[in-house]
Coordinates of N, CA and C and ligand atoms in Angstrom, one line a residue:
M581 N 15.1 4.4 10.2 CA 14.5 4.9 8.9 C 13.2 5.6 9.3
R582 N 12.9 6.8 8.6 CA 11.7 7.5 8.8 C 10.7 7.2 7.7
Y583 N 9.6 6.6 8.0 CA 8.6 6.2 7.0 C 7.4 7.1 7.1
A584 N 7.0 7.6 5.9 CA 5.7 8.4 5.8 C 4.7 7.4 5.1
V585 N 3.7 7.0 5.8 CA 2.7 6.1 5.3 C 1.5 7.0 4.9
L586 N 1.2 7.2 3.7 CA 0.1 8.1 3.2 C -1.2 7.2 3.2
G587 N -2.1 7.5 4.0 CA -3.4 6.7 4.0 C -3.7 6.2 5.4
T588 N -5.0 6.5 5.8 CA -5.5 6.2 7.1 C -6.4 5.0 7.2
G589 N -6.5 4.2 6.1 CA -7.4 3.1 6.1 C -6.6 1.9 6.7
I590 N -7.2 0.7 6.5 CA -6.7 -0.5 7.2 C -5.2 -0.8 6.7
V591 N -5.0 -0.5 5.4 CA -3.6 -0.8 4.9 C -2.6 0.1 5.5
G592 N -2.9 1.4 5.6 CA -2.0 2.4 6.2 C -1.7 2.1 7.6
R593 N -2.8 1.7 8.3 CA -2.7 1.4 9.8 C -1.8 0.2 10.0
T594 N -2.1 -0.8 9.1 CA -1.3 -2.1 9.3 C 0.1 -2.0 9.0
I595 N 0.4 -1.3 7.9 CA 1.8 -1.1 7.5 C 2.5 -0.2 8.6
A596 N 1.9 0.9 9.0 CA 2.5 1.8 10.0 C 2.8 1.1 11.3
A597 N 1.8 0.3 11.7 CA 2.1 -0.4 13.0 C 3.2 -1.4 12.9
K598 N 3.3 -2.1 11.7 CA 4.4 -3.1 11.5 C 5.7 -2.4 11.5
V599 N 5.8 -1.3 10.7 CA 7.1 -0.6 10.6 C 7.5 0.0 11.9
A600 N 6.6 0.5 12.7 CA 6.9 1.0 14.0 C 7.4 -0.1 14.9
S601 N 6.7 -1.3 14.8 CA 7.1 -2.4 15.7 C 8.5 -2.8 15.4
L602 N 9.0 -2.5 14.2 CA 10.4 -2.9 13.8 C 11.4 -1.9 14.2
G603 N 10.9 -0.8 14.9 CA 11.8 0.2 15.4 C 12.0 1.4 14.5
H604 N 11.3 1.5 13.4 CA 11.4 2.7 12.6 C 10.4 3.8 13.1
E605 N 10.7 5.0 12.7 CA 9.8 6.1 13.0 C 8.8 6.2 11.9
V606 N 7.5 6.5 12.3 CA 6.4 6.5 11.4 C 5.5 7.7 11.6
V607 N 5.2 8.4 10.4 CA 4.1 9.4 10.4 C 3.1 8.9 9.4
I608 N 1.8 9.0 9.7 CA 0.8 8.7 8.8 C 0.3 10.0 8.2
G609 N 0.1 10.0 6.9 CA -0.4 11.2 6.2 C -1.9 11.1 5.8
T610 N -2.6 12.2 5.9 CA -4.0 12.3 5.6 C -4.3 13.6 4.9
R611 N -5.5 13.8 4.4 CA -5.8 15.1 3.7 C -5.9 16.2 4.8
D612 N -6.6 16.0 5.9 CA -6.9 17.0 6.9 C -6.9 16.3 8.2
P613 N -5.7 16.5 8.9 CA -5.6 15.7 10.2 C -6.7 16.0 11.2
K614 N -7.2 17.3 11.3 CA -8.2 17.6 12.3 C -9.5 16.8 11.9
A615 N -9.8 16.9 10.6 CA -11.1 16.2 10.1 C -11.0 14.7 10.4
T616 N -9.8 14.1 10.1 CA -9.6 12.7 10.3 C -9.7 12.3 11.7
L617 N -9.2 13.1 12.6 CA -9.2 12.8 14.1 C -10.6 13.0 14.6
A618 N -11.4 13.9 13.9 CA -12.8 14.2 14.4 C -13.8 13.1 14.1
R619 N -13.4 12.2 13.2 CA -14.4 11.2 12.7 C -14.7 10.3 13.9
T620 N -16.0 10.0 14.1 CA -16.4 9.1 15.2 C -17.1 7.9 14.7
E621 N -17.3 7.8 13.4 CA -18.0 6.6 12.8 C -16.9 5.6 12.2
P622 N -17.2 4.3 12.2 CA -16.3 3.4 11.5 C -16.2 3.9 10.0
D623 N -15.0 3.5 9.4 CA -14.9 3.9 7.9 C -15.7 3.0 7.1
G624 N -15.7 3.2 5.8 CA -16.5 2.5 4.8 C -16.4 1.0 4.9
Y625 N -15.3 0.5 5.4 CA -15.0 -0.9 5.5 C -15.3 -1.5 6.9
G626 N -15.8 -0.6 7.8 CA -16.2 -1.1 9.2 C -15.0 -1.0 10.2
N627 N -13.9 -0.4 9.8 CA -12.8 -0.2 10.7 C -13.1 0.9 11.7
P628 N -12.6 0.8 13.0 CA -12.9 1.8 13.9 C -12.4 3.2 13.5
P629 N -13.0 4.3 14.0 CA -12.5 5.6 13.7 C -11.0 5.7 13.9
F630 N -10.3 6.5 13.1 CA -8.9 6.6 13.1 C -8.3 7.0 14.5
A631 N -9.0 8.0 15.1 CA -8.5 8.4 16.4 C -8.4 7.3 17.5
Q632 N -9.4 6.4 17.4 CA -9.5 5.3 18.3 C -8.2 4.4 18.1
W633 N -7.9 4.2 16.8 CA -6.7 3.3 16.5 C -5.5 4.1 16.9
L634 N -5.4 5.4 16.6 CA -4.1 6.1 16.9 C -3.9 6.1 18.4
A635 N -4.9 6.2 19.2 CA -4.7 6.2 20.7 C -4.0 5.0 21.2
L636 N -4.1 3.9 20.4 CA -3.4 2.6 20.8 C -2.0 2.6 20.3
H637 N -1.6 3.6 19.5 CA -0.2 3.5 18.9 C 0.5 4.9 19.2
D638 N 1.0 5.0 20.4 CA 1.5 6.3 20.8 C 2.8 6.7 20.1
R639 N 3.5 5.8 19.4 CA 4.7 6.2 18.7 C 4.4 6.7 17.3
I640 N 3.2 6.7 16.9 CA 2.8 7.1 15.5 C 2.1 8.4 15.5
R641 N 2.5 9.3 14.6 CA 1.8 10.6 14.5 C 1.0 10.7 13.3
L642 N 0.1 11.7 13.2 CA -0.7 11.9 12.1 C -0.4 13.4 11.6
E643 N -0.2 13.5 10.3 CA 0.1 14.8 9.7 C -0.6 14.9 8.4
A644 N -0.6 16.1 7.8 CA -1.1 16.3 6.5 C -0.2 15.6 5.5
F645 N -0.7 15.2 4.3 CA 0.1 14.5 3.3 C 1.5 15.2 3.1
A646 N 1.5 16.5 2.9 CA 2.8 17.2 2.6 C 3.8 17.1 3.7
D647 N 3.3 17.3 5.0 CA 4.2 17.3 6.1 C 4.7 15.9 6.3
A648 N 3.9 14.9 6.2 CA 4.4 13.5 6.3 C 5.4 13.2 5.3
A649 N 5.1 13.6 4.0 CA 6.0 13.2 2.9 C 7.4 14.0 3.0
S650 N 7.3 15.2 3.5 CA 8.6 15.9 3.6 C 9.5 15.4 4.7
W651 N 8.8 14.8 5.7 CA 9.6 14.3 6.9 C 10.1 12.9 6.5
G652 N 9.3 12.1 5.8 CA 9.7 10.7 5.6 C 10.9 10.5 4.7
E653 N 11.7 9.5 4.9 CA 12.8 9.2 4.0 C 12.3 8.2 3.0
T654 N 11.4 7.4 3.3 CA 10.7 6.5 2.4 C 9.2 6.8 2.6
V655 N 8.5 6.7 1.4 CA 7.1 7.1 1.4 C 6.3 5.8 0.9
V656 N 5.2 5.6 1.6 CA 4.3 4.4 1.2 C 2.9 5.0 0.8
N657 N 2.5 4.6 -0.4 CA 1.1 5.0 -0.8 C 0.1 4.0 -0.5
T658 N -0.7 4.3 0.5 CA -1.8 3.3 0.9 C -3.1 4.1 0.8
T659 N -3.3 5.0 -0.2 CA -4.5 5.7 -0.4 C -5.4 4.9 -1.4
A660 N -6.7 5.3 -1.3 CA -7.6 4.7 -2.3 C -7.1 5.0 -3.7
G661 N -7.1 3.9 -4.6 CA -6.5 4.1 -5.9 C -7.0 5.3 -6.7
A662 N -8.4 5.5 -6.6 CA -9.0 6.6 -7.4 C -8.5 8.0 -6.9
G663 N -8.0 8.0 -5.7 CA -7.5 9.3 -5.1 C -6.0 9.4 -5.0
S664 N -5.3 8.3 -5.4 CA -3.8 8.3 -5.1 C -3.1 9.4 -5.8
L665 N -3.4 9.8 -7.0 CA -2.6 10.8 -7.7 C -2.9 12.2 -7.0
Q666 N -4.2 12.4 -6.6 CA -4.5 13.6 -5.9 C -3.7 13.6 -4.5
A667 N -3.7 12.5 -3.8 CA -3.0 12.4 -2.5 C -1.5 12.7 -2.7
L668 N -0.9 12.2 -3.8 CA 0.5 12.4 -4.0 C 0.8 13.8 -4.5
E669 N -0.1 14.4 -5.2 CA 0.0 15.8 -5.6 C 0.0 16.7 -4.3
A670 N -0.9 16.3 -3.4 CA -1.0 17.1 -2.1 C 0.3 16.8 -1.3
A671 N 0.9 15.6 -1.4 CA 2.2 15.3 -0.7 C 3.3 16.2 -1.3
G672 N 3.2 16.4 -2.6 CA 4.2 17.4 -3.2 C 5.3 16.7 -3.9
A673 N 5.5 17.0 -5.2 CA 6.6 16.3 -6.0 C 8.0 16.6 -5.3
T674 N 8.2 17.8 -4.8 CA 9.5 18.0 -4.2 C 9.7 17.2 -2.9
N675 N 8.7 16.9 -2.2 CA 8.8 16.1 -1.0 C 9.0 14.6 -1.3
L676 N 8.6 14.3 -2.5 CA 8.8 12.9 -2.9 C 10.0 12.6 -3.7
A677 N 10.7 13.7 -4.2 CA 11.8 13.5 -5.1 C 13.0 12.7 -4.5
G678 N 13.5 11.8 -5.2 CA 14.7 11.0 -4.8 C 14.3 9.9 -3.8
K679 N 13.1 9.8 -3.4 CA 12.7 8.9 -2.4 C 12.1 7.6 -3.0
V680 N 12.3 6.5 -2.3 CA 11.6 5.3 -2.6 C 10.1 5.5 -2.3
L681 N 9.3 5.3 -3.3 CA 7.8 5.5 -3.1 C 7.2 4.1 -3.3
I682 N 6.8 3.5 -2.2 CA 6.2 2.1 -2.3 C 4.7 2.3 -2.5
D683 N 4.2 1.7 -3.6 CA 2.8 1.9 -4.0 C 2.1 0.6 -3.8
I684 N 1.1 0.6 -2.8 CA 0.4 -0.6 -2.5 C -1.1 -0.5 -3.0
A685 N -1.4 0.7 -3.6 CA -2.8 1.0 -4.0 C -3.2 0.2 -5.2
N686 N -4.5 0.0 -5.3 CA -5.2 -0.6 -6.5 C -6.1 0.3 -7.1
P687 N -6.1 0.5 -8.4 CA -7.0 1.5 -9.1 C -8.4 0.9 -9.2
L688 N -9.1 0.6 -8.1 CA -10.4 0.1 -8.2 C -11.4 1.2 -8.6
D689 N -12.3 0.8 -9.5 CA -13.3 1.8 -10.1 C -14.7 1.2 -9.7
F690 N -15.3 1.9 -8.8 CA -16.6 1.4 -8.3 C -17.8 2.1 -9.0
S691 N -17.5 2.8 -10.1 CA -18.5 3.6 -10.7 C -19.6 2.8 -11.4
Q692 N -19.2 1.6 -11.8 CA -20.2 0.7 -12.5 C -20.7 -0.3 -11.5
G693 N -20.6 -0.1 -10.2 CA -21.1 -1.0 -9.2 C -20.1 -2.1 -8.8
M694 N -20.6 -3.2 -8.2 CA -19.8 -4.2 -7.7 C -19.8 -5.4 -8.7
P695 N -18.8 -6.2 -8.8 CA -17.5 -5.9 -8.3 C -16.8 -4.8 -9.0
P696 N -15.9 -4.1 -8.4 CA -15.2 -3.0 -9.1 C -14.4 -3.4 -10.3
S697 N -14.3 -2.5 -11.2 CA -13.3 -2.8 -12.3 C -12.0 -2.0 -12.1
L698 N -11.1 -2.0 -13.0 CA -9.9 -1.3 -12.8 C -9.8 -0.1 -13.8
K699 N -9.2 1.0 -13.3 CA -9.0 2.1 -14.2 C -7.8 2.9 -13.6
P700 N -6.7 2.9 -14.4 CA -6.5 2.3 -15.7 C -6.3 0.8 -15.7
V701 N -6.2 0.2 -16.9 CA -6.1 -1.2 -17.0 C -5.5 -1.6 -18.4
N702 N -5.0 -2.8 -18.5 CA -4.4 -3.3 -19.8 C -3.2 -2.6 -20.3
T703 N -3.3 -1.4 -20.8 CA -2.2 -0.7 -21.4 C -1.6 0.3 -20.5
D704 N -2.0 0.4 -19.2 CA -1.5 1.3 -18.3 C -1.8 0.8 -16.9
S705 N -1.2 1.4 -15.9 CA -1.4 1.0 -14.5 C -1.3 2.2 -13.6
L706 N -1.8 2.1 -12.4 CA -1.7 3.2 -11.4 C -0.2 3.3 -11.1
G707 N 0.5 2.2 -11.0 CA 2.0 2.3 -10.7 C 2.7 3.2 -11.7
E708 N 2.4 2.9 -13.0 CA 3.0 3.7 -14.1 C 2.6 5.2 -14.0
Q709 N 1.3 5.4 -13.8 CA 0.8 6.8 -13.7 C 1.5 7.6 -12.6
I710 N 1.8 6.9 -11.5 CA 2.5 7.5 -10.4 C 3.9 7.8 -10.8
Q711 N 4.6 6.8 -11.4 CA 6.0 7.1 -11.8 C 6.1 8.2 -12.8
R712 N 5.1 8.2 -13.8 CA 5.1 9.3 -14.8 C 4.9 10.7 -14.1
A713 N 3.9 10.7 -13.2 CA 3.6 12.0 -12.5 C 4.7 12.5 -11.6
F714 N 5.5 11.5 -11.1 CA 6.6 11.9 -10.2 C 7.9 11.2 -10.6
P715 N 8.4 11.7 -11.7 CA 9.6 11.1 -12.4 C 10.8 11.0 -11.5
D716 N 10.9 11.9 -10.5 CA 12.1 12.0 -9.7 C 11.9 11.0 -8.5
S717 N 10.8 10.4 -8.3 CA 10.6 9.4 -7.3 C 10.9 8.0 -7.8
R718 N 11.2 7.1 -6.8 CA 11.7 5.8 -7.2 C 10.5 4.8 -6.8
V719 N 9.6 4.7 -7.8 CA 8.3 4.0 -7.4 C 8.5 2.5 -7.5
V720 N 8.0 1.8 -6.5 CA 8.0 0.3 -6.5 C 6.6 -0.1 -6.1
K721 N 6.0 -0.9 -7.0 CA 4.7 -1.4 -6.8 C 4.9 -2.8 -6.1
T722 N 4.2 -3.0 -5.0 CA 4.3 -4.3 -4.3 C 3.1 -4.4 -3.3
L723 N 2.9 -5.6 -2.8 CA 2.0 -6.0 -1.7 C 0.5 -5.8 -2.1
N724 N 0.2 -5.3 -3.3 CA -1.2 -4.9 -3.6 C -2.1 -6.2 -3.9
T725 N -1.4 -7.3 -4.0 CA -2.2 -8.5 -4.4 C -2.6 -9.4 -3.3
M726 N -2.7 -8.9 -2.1 CA -3.1 -9.7 -0.9 C -3.7 -8.8 0.1
N727 N -4.4 -9.5 1.1 CA -5.0 -8.8 2.2 C -3.9 -8.1 3.1
S728 N -4.3 -7.0 3.8 CA -3.4 -6.2 4.5 C -2.7 -7.0 5.7
Q729 N -3.4 -7.9 6.3 CA -2.8 -8.7 7.4 C -1.7 -9.6 6.9
I730 N -1.9 -10.1 5.7 CA -0.8 -11.0 5.1 C 0.4 -10.2 4.7
M731 N 0.2 -9.0 4.3 CA 1.3 -8.1 3.9 C 2.4 -8.1 5.0
V732 N 2.0 -8.0 6.2 CA 3.0 -7.9 7.3 C 3.1 -9.2 8.2
D733 N 2.4 -10.2 7.8 CA 2.5 -11.5 8.5 C 2.2 -12.6 7.5
P734 N 3.2 -12.9 6.7 CA 3.0 -13.9 5.6 C 2.7 -15.3 6.2
T735 N 3.0 -15.5 7.5 CA 2.7 -16.9 8.1 C 1.2 -17.1 8.2
R736 N 0.4 -16.1 8.0 CA -1.0 -16.4 8.1 C -1.5 -17.4 7.0
V737 N -0.7 -17.4 5.9 CA -1.0 -18.4 4.9 C 0.0 -19.5 4.9
P738 N -0.4 -20.8 5.1 CA 0.6 -21.8 5.2 C 1.3 -22.1 3.8
G739 N 2.6 -22.6 4.0 CA 3.3 -22.9 2.8 C 3.9 -21.7 2.1
D740 N 4.5 -22.0 0.9 CA 5.2 -20.9 0.1 C 4.1 -20.1 -0.6
H741 N 4.3 -18.8 -0.6 CA 3.4 -18.0 -1.5 C 4.2 -16.7 -1.8
S742 N 3.7 -15.9 -2.8 CA 4.5 -15.0 -3.5 C 4.1 -13.5 -3.2
V743 N 5.1 -12.6 -3.3 CA 4.9 -11.2 -3.3 C 5.7 -10.6 -4.5
F744 N 5.0 -9.7 -5.2 CA 5.6 -9.2 -6.5 C 6.2 -7.8 -6.2
V745 N 7.3 -7.5 -6.9 CA 7.8 -6.1 -7.0 C 8.0 -5.7 -8.4
S746 N 7.6 -4.5 -8.7 CA 7.7 -3.9 -10.0 C 8.3 -2.5 -9.9
G747 N 9.3 -2.2 -10.7 CA 9.8 -0.8 -10.6 C 11.0 -0.6 -11.6
D748 N 11.3 0.6 -11.9 CA 12.4 0.9 -12.8 C 13.8 1.0 -12.1
D749 N 13.8 1.1 -10.8 CA 15.0 1.4 -10.1 C 15.5 0.2 -9.3
P750 N 16.5 -0.5 -9.7 CA 17.0 -1.7 -9.0 C 17.3 -1.5 -7.5
G751 N 17.9 -0.4 -7.2 CA 18.2 -0.1 -5.8 C 17.0 0.1 -5.0
A752 N 16.0 0.7 -5.5 CA 14.7 0.9 -4.8 C 14.0 -0.5 -4.6
K753 N 14.1 -1.3 -5.6 CA 13.5 -2.7 -5.5 C 14.2 -3.5 -4.4
Q754 N 15.5 -3.3 -4.4 CA 16.3 -4.0 -3.3 C 15.9 -3.5 -1.9
A755 N 15.8 -2.2 -1.8 CA 15.4 -1.6 -0.5 C 14.0 -2.2 -0.1
V756 N 13.1 -2.3 -1.0 CA 11.8 -2.8 -0.7 C 11.8 -4.3 -0.4
T757 N 12.7 -5.0 -1.1 CA 12.8 -6.4 -0.8 C 13.4 -6.6 0.6
D758 N 14.3 -5.8 1.0 CA 14.8 -5.8 2.4 C 13.7 -5.6 3.4
L759 N 12.9 -4.6 3.1 CA 11.8 -4.3 4.0 C 10.8 -5.5 4.1
L760 N 10.5 -6.1 2.9 CA 9.6 -7.3 2.9 C 10.2 -8.4 3.7
V761 N 11.5 -8.6 3.6 CA 12.2 -9.7 4.4 C 12.1 -9.4 5.9
S762 N 12.2 -8.1 6.2 CA 12.0 -7.7 7.7 C 10.6 -7.9 8.1
F763 N 9.6 -7.9 7.2 CA 8.2 -8.2 7.6 C 8.0 -9.7 7.8
G764 N 9.0 -10.6 7.3 CA 8.9 -12.0 7.5 C 8.8 -12.8 6.2
W765 N 8.9 -12.0 5.0 CA 8.8 -12.7 3.7 C 10.2 -13.4 3.4
P766 N 10.2 -14.7 3.1 CA 11.5 -15.3 2.7 C 11.9 -14.6 1.4
E767 N 13.2 -14.3 1.2 CA 13.6 -13.6 0.0 C 13.2 -14.3 -1.3
S768 N 13.1 -15.7 -1.2 CA 12.8 -16.5 -2.4 C 11.3 -16.3 -2.7
S769 N 10.5 -15.7 -1.9 CA 9.1 -15.5 -2.2 C 8.9 -14.1 -2.9
V770 N 9.9 -13.3 -2.9 CA 9.8 -12.0 -3.5 C 10.1 -12.1 -5.0
L771 N 9.2 -11.9 -5.9 CA 9.4 -12.1 -7.3 C 9.4 -10.7 -8.0
D772 N 10.6 -10.4 -8.6 CA 10.8 -9.2 -9.3 C 10.2 -9.4 -10.7
L773 N 9.1 -8.7 -11.0 CA 8.5 -8.8 -12.3 C 9.2 -8.0 -13.4
G774 N 9.9 -7.0 -13.0 CA 10.6 -6.2 -14.0 C 10.3 -4.7 -13.8
D775 N 10.3 -4.0 -14.9 CA 10.1 -2.5 -14.8 C 8.7 -2.1 -14.3
I776 N 8.4 -0.8 -14.2 CA 7.1 -0.4 -13.6 C 5.9 -0.8 -14.5
S777 N 6.1 -1.0 -15.8 CA 5.0 -1.4 -16.6 C 4.5 -2.8 -16.2
T778 N 5.3 -3.6 -15.4 CA 4.8 -4.9 -15.0 C 3.8 -4.7 -13.8
A779 N 3.6 -3.5 -13.3 CA 2.5 -3.3 -12.3 C 1.2 -3.5 -13.0
R780 N 1.1 -3.5 -14.3 CA -0.2 -3.8 -15.0 C -0.7 -5.2 -14.5
G781 N 0.2 -6.1 -14.6 CA -0.2 -7.5 -14.3 C -0.5 -7.7 -12.8
A782 N 0.3 -7.0 -12.0 CA 0.0 -7.1 -10.5 C -1.3 -6.5 -10.2
E783 N -1.7 -5.4 -10.8 CA -3.0 -4.8 -10.6 C -4.1 -5.6 -11.2
M784 N -3.8 -6.2 -12.3 CA -4.9 -7.0 -13.0 C -5.1 -8.4 -12.3
L785 N -4.4 -8.6 -11.2 CA -4.7 -9.8 -10.4 C -5.9 -9.5 -9.5
L786 N -6.3 -8.2 -9.4 CA -7.4 -7.9 -8.5 C -8.7 -8.5 -8.8
P787 N -9.1 -8.5 -10.1 CA -10.4 -9.1 -10.3 C -10.5 -10.6 -9.9
I788 N -9.4 -11.4 -10.1 CA -9.5 -12.8 -9.6 C -9.4 -12.8 -8.1
W789 N -8.6 -11.9 -7.5 CA -8.5 -11.9 -6.0 C -9.9 -11.6 -5.4
L790 N -10.6 -10.7 -6.0 CA -11.9 -10.3 -5.4 C -12.9 -11.5 -5.6
R791 N -12.8 -12.2 -6.7 CA -13.7 -13.4 -6.9 C -13.3 -14.5 -5.9
L792 N -12.0 -14.7 -5.7 CA -11.6 -15.7 -4.7 C -12.1 -15.4 -3.3
W793 N -12.0 -14.1 -3.0 CA -12.4 -13.7 -1.7 C -13.9 -14.0 -1.5
G794 N -14.7 -13.8 -2.5 CA -16.1 -14.2 -2.5 C -16.3 -15.7 -2.4
S795 N -15.6 -16.4 -3.2 CA -15.9 -17.9 -3.2 C -15.3 -18.6 -2.0
L796 N -14.1 -18.1 -1.5 CA -13.5 -18.8 -0.4 C -14.2 -18.3 0.9
G797 N -14.7 -17.1 0.9 CA -15.4 -16.6 2.1 C -14.4 -16.0 3.2
H798 N -13.2 -15.9 2.8 CA -12.2 -15.3 3.8 C -11.1 -14.7 2.9
A799 N -10.2 -13.9 3.6 CA -9.1 -13.2 2.8 C -7.8 -13.7 3.2
D800 N -7.7 -14.8 4.0 CA -6.4 -15.4 4.3 C -5.9 -16.4 3.3
F801 N -5.7 -15.8 2.1 CA -5.1 -16.6 1.0 C -4.2 -15.7 0.2
N802 N -3.3 -16.4 -0.6 CA -2.4 -15.6 -1.5 C -2.1 -16.4 -2.7
F803 N -1.5 -15.7 -3.7 CA -1.1 -16.3 -4.9 C 0.3 -17.0 -4.6
H804 N 0.5 -18.1 -5.2 CA 1.8 -18.8 -5.2 C 2.3 -19.2 -6.6
V805 N 3.4 -18.7 -7.0 CA 3.9 -19.0 -8.3 C 4.8 -20.2 -8.1
A806 N 4.3 -21.4 -8.5 CA 5.1 -22.6 -8.4 C 6.2 -22.6 -9.5
G807 N 7.3 -23.1 -9.2 CA 8.4 -23.2 -10.2 C 9.2 -22.0 -10.4
A808 N 8.9 -21.0 -9.5 CA 9.6 -19.7 -9.7 C 11.1 -19.8 -9.3
Ligands
LIG1316 P1 -9.0 3.2 1.4 O1 -10.3 3.4 2.2 O2 -9.1 2.5 0.1 O3 -8.3 4.6 1.3 C1 -8.2 5.4 2.4 C2 -7.2 6.5 2.2 O4 -7.4 7.1 0.9 C3 -7.4 7.7 3.2 O5 -6.2 8.0 3.7 C4 -8.0 8.8 2.4 O6 -7.6 10.1 2.8 C5 -7.4 8.5 1.0 N1 -8.2 9.1 -0.1 C6 -9.4 8.7 -0.5 N2 -9.9 9.5 -1.5 C7 -8.9 10.5 -1.7 C8 -8.8 11.6 -2.5 N3 -9.7 11.9 -3.5 N4 -7.7 12.3 -2.4 C9 -6.7 12.1 -1.5 N5 -6.8 11.0 -0.7 C10 -7.9 10.2 -0.8 O7 -8.1 2.4 2.4 P2 -7.6 0.8 2.5 O8 -8.7 -0.1 2.5 O9 -6.6 0.9 3.6 O10 -6.8 0.6 1.1 C11 -5.7 1.4 0.7 C12 -5.2 1.1 -0.6 O11 -4.6 -0.2 -0.6 C13 -6.3 1.0 -1.7 O12 -5.7 1.5 -2.9 C14 -6.6 -0.5 -1.8 O13 -7.1 -0.8 -3.1 C15 -5.2 -1.1 -1.6 N6 -5.2 -2.4 -1.0 C16 -6.0 -2.7 0.0 C17 -6.0 -4.0 0.6 C18 -6.8 -4.3 1.8 O14 -6.5 -5.4 2.5 N7 -7.7 -3.5 2.2 C19 -5.1 -5.0 0.1 C20 -4.3 -4.6 -1.0 C21 -4.3 -3.3 -1.5 P3 -8.1 10.6 4.3 O15 -7.1 10.0 5.3 O16 -7.9 12.1 4.1 O17 -9.5 10.2 4.5

């Protein structure tokens, strides 16, 4: 399978490396490949410059959003939530049409300082905004409720814990569930919340996730729905 992973941050890098390790072909998408490769400073979260990471992953290529999306059979959105619609516009509706579009982004709004709030929230979600903006894509919200390392290695957290999927297309949700199982998630841990409007709840877990991160002092934790 050919995966286009849109986003050069820690989530994009982590998902791309995992998917490549499973034998898939991967292209990472960015706004401006030359500018991204020219960065020499760590990103805003302290991750090494992208070129340094890419040099260690010779099977992965970097392309502009549109080139990555047109090449990929499945597209993964790992861009900053506030820029996701712009990133997907740049990827191009035609290049996304008919494809499973896995949305891992959170619509964090830092405009009022820390901790961030959510925008949209309550009566809408980023997952729904993406599905409305790209009606021919098969959007599945998943994996946004945990740290990136756990997304691809659930054994980092002991015991049973949960990953949610939200989306309108049952076939797309099954394809994403199969991918999650290939990442090491037991199928019983994958909880189908329902249609894409259920992404509201998954995104609204972020405020409690951020507070837990602060109080526990680490990110190796996850939500577990007992009795599911
Ligand atoms: P990030 O720093 O939030 O996002 C970086 C990516 O967003 C880059 O590829 C950047 O493009 C793109 N971007 C930023 N503003 C843009 C704009 N205005 N237009 C188009 N693209 C734009 O990276 P991250 O920490 O890996 O997080 C990625 C997403 O996953 C976020 O939505 C985050 O909330 C969510 N998430 C993160 C974690 C985690 O463990 N960090 C866990 C769960 C969910 P360029 O490549 O061109 O710079």
